[in-house]
PDB file of C-alpha atoms in Angstrom:
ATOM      1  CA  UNK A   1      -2.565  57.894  12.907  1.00 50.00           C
ATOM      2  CA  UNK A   2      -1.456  55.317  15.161  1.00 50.00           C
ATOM      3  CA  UNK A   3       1.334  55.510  17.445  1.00 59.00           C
ATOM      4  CA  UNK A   4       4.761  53.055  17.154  1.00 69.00           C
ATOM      5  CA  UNK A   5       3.216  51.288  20.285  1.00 69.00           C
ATOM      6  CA  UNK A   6      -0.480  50.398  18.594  1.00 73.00           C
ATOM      7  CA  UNK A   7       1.077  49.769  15.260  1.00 78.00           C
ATOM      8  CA  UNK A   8       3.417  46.564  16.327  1.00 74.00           C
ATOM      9  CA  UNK A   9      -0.079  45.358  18.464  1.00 76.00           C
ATOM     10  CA  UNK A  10      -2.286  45.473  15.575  1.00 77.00           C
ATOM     11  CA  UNK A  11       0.646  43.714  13.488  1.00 77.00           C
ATOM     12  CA  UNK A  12       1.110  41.234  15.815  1.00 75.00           C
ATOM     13  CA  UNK A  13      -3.127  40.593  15.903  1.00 78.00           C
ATOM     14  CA  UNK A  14      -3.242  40.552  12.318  1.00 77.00           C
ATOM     15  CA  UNK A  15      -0.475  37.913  11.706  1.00 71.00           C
ATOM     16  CA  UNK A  16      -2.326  35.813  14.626  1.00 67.00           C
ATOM     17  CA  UNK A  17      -5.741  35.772  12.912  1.00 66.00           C
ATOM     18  CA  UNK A  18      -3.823  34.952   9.447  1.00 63.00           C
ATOM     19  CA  UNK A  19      -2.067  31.705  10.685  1.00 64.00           C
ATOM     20  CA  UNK A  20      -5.255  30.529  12.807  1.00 57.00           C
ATOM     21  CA  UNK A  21      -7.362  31.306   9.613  1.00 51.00           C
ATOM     22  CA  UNK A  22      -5.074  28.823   7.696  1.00 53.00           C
ATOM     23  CA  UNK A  23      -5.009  26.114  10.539  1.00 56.00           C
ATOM     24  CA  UNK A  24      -8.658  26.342  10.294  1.00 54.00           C
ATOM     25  CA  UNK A  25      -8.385  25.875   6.521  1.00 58.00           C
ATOM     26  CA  UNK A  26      -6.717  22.398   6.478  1.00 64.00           C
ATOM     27  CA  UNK A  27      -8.387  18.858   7.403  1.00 67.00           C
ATOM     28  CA  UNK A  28     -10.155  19.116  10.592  1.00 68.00           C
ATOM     29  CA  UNK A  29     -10.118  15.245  11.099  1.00 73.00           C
ATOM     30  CA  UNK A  30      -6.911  14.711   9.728  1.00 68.00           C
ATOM     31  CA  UNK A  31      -4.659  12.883  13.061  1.00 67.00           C
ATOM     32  CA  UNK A  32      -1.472  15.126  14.494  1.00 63.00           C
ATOM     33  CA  UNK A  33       1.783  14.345  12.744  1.00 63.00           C
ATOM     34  CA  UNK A  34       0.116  13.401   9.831  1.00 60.00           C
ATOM     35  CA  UNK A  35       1.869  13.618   6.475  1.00 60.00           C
ATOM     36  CA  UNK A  36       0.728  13.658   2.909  1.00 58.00           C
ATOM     37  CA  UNK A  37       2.403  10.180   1.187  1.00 51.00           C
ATOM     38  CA  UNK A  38       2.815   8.157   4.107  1.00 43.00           C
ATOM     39  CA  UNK A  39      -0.940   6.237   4.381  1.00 38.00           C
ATOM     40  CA  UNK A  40      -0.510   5.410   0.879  1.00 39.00           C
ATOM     41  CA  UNK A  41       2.949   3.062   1.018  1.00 37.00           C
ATOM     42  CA  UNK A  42       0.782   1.290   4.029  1.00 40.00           C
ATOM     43  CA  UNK A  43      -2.177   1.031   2.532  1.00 39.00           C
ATOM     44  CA  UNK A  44      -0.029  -0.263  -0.793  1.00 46.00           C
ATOM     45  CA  UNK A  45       1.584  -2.611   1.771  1.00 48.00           C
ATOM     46  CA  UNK A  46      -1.307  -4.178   3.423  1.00 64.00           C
ATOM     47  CA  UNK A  47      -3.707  -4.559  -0.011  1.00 86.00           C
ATOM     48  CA  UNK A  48      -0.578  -6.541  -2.275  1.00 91.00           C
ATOM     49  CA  UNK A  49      -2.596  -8.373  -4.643  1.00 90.00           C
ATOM     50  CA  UNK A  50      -0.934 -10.996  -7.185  1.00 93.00           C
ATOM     51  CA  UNK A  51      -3.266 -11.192 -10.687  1.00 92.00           C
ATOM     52  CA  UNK A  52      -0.407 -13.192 -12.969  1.00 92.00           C
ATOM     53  CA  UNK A  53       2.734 -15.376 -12.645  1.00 94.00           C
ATOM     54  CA  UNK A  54       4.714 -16.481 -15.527  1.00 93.00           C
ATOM     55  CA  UNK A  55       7.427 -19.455 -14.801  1.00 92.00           C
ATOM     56  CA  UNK A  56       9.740 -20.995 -17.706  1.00 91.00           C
ATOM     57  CA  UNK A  57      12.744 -22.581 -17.280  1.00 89.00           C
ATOM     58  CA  UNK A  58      14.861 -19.072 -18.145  1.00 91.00           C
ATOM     59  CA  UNK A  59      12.479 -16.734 -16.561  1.00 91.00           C
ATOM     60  CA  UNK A  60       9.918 -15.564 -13.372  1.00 95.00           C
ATOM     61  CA  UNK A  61       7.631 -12.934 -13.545  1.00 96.00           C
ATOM     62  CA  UNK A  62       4.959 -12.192 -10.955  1.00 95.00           C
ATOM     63  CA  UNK A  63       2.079  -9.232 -11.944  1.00 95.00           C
ATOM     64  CA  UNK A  64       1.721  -7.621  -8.338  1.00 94.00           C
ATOM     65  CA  UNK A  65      -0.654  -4.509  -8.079  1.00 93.00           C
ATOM     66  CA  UNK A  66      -0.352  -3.962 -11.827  1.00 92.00           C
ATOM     67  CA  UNK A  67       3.641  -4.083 -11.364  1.00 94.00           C
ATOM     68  CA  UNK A  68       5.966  -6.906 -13.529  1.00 96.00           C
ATOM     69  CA  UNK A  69       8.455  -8.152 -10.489  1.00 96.00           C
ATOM     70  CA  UNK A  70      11.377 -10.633 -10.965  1.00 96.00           C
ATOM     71  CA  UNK A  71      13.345 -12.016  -8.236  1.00 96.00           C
ATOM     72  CA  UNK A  72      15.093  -9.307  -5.951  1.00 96.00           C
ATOM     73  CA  UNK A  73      12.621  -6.676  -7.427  1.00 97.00           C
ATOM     74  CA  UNK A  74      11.044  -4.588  -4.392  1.00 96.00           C
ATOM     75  CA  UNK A  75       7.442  -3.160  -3.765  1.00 94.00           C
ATOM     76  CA  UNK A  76       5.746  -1.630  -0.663  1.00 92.00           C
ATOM     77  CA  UNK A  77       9.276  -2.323   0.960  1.00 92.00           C
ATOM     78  CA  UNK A  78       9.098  -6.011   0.267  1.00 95.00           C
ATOM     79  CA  UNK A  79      11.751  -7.963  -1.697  1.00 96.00           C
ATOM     80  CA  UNK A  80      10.460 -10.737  -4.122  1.00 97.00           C
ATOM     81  CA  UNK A  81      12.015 -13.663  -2.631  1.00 96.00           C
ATOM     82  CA  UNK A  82      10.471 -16.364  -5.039  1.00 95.00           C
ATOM     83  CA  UNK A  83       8.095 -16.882  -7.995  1.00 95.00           C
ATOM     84  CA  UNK A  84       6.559 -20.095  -7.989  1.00 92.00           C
ATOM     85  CA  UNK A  85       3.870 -21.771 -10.509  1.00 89.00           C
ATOM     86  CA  UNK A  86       0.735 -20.189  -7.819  1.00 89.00           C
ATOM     87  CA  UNK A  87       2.393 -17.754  -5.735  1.00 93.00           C
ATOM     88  CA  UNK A  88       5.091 -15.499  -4.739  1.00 95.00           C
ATOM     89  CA  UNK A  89       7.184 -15.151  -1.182  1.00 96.00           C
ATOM     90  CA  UNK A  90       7.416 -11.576  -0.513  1.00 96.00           C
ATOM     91  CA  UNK A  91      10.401 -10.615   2.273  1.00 96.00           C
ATOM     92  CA  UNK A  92      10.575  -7.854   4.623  1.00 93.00           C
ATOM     93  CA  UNK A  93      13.087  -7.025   7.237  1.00 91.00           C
ATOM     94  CA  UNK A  94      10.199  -8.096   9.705  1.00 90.00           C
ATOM     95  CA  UNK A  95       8.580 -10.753   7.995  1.00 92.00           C
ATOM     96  CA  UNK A  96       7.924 -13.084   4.790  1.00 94.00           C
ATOM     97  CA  UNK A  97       4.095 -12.931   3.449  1.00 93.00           C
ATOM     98  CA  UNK A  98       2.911 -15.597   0.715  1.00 94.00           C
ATOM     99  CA  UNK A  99       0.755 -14.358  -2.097  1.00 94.00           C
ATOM    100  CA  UNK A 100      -1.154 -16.733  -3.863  1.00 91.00           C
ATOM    101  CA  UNK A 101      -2.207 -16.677  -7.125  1.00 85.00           C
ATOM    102  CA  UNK A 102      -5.517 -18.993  -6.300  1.00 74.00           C
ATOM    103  CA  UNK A 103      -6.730 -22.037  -4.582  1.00 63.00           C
ATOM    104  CA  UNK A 104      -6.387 -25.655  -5.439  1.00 62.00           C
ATOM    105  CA  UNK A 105      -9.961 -26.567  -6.557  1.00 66.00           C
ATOM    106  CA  UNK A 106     -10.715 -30.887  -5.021  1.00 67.00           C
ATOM    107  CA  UNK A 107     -13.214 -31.514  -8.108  1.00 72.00           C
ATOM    108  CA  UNK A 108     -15.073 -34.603  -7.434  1.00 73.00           C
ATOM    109  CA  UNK A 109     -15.529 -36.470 -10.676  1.00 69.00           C
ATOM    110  CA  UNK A 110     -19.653 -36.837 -10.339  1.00 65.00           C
ATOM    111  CA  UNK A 111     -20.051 -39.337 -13.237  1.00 62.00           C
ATOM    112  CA  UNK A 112     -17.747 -41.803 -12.367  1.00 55.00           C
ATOM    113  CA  UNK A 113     -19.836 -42.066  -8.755  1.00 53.00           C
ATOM    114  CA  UNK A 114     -22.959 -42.867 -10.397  1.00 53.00           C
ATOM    115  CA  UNK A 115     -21.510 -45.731 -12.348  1.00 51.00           C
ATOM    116  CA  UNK A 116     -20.218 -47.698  -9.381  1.00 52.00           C
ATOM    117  CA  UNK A 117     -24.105 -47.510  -8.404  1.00 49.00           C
TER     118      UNK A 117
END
């Protein structure tokens, strides 16, 4: 049997090799001070996509990231600051970002060219 001396040695090894055994067992490439939940809100933040905007003359409605927004709503710590016909200004404490819903298309009218030939 061991002695009082040995006993609190080979507790103190065996409690050692547990916790390194479960350091080993999480993400080796995962970067220090990393938490689970964070990277999501920024990569939510930085990919903001707007599919839909409805405007009448009672109501605004954006679709952002599968999300119906109004005015004053918030998402990815952005405030919807305005709905217009194309897009929607998005506010942050640091800055304003613009989503648009698409392009203007110029659309040159090729038929009426070839009749002032």
């Amino acid at each position: 049997m061991l002695t009082s001396p040995y006993r609190v040695g080979y507790l103190l090894a065996s409690v050692l090799l547990l916790t390194s055994v479960q350091t080993l067992a999480q993400d080796p490439t995962r970067p220090y001070g990393w938490q689970a939940g964070r990277s999501a809100s920024v990569d939510q933040d930085m990919n903001l996509v707007l599919t839909q905007v409805v405007v009448s003359s009672d109501s605004q409605r954006a679709l952002i990231n599968n999300q119906w927004l109004k005015p004053g709503d918030m998402i990815a710590g952005y405030q919807v600051d305005g709905i217009g016909s194309n897009q929607v200004v998005l506010r942050s404490n640091q800055e304003q970002r613009v989503l648009k819903l698409f392009q203007p298309l110029n659309i040159k009218n090729n038929e009426s060219q070839g009749d002032q030939e």
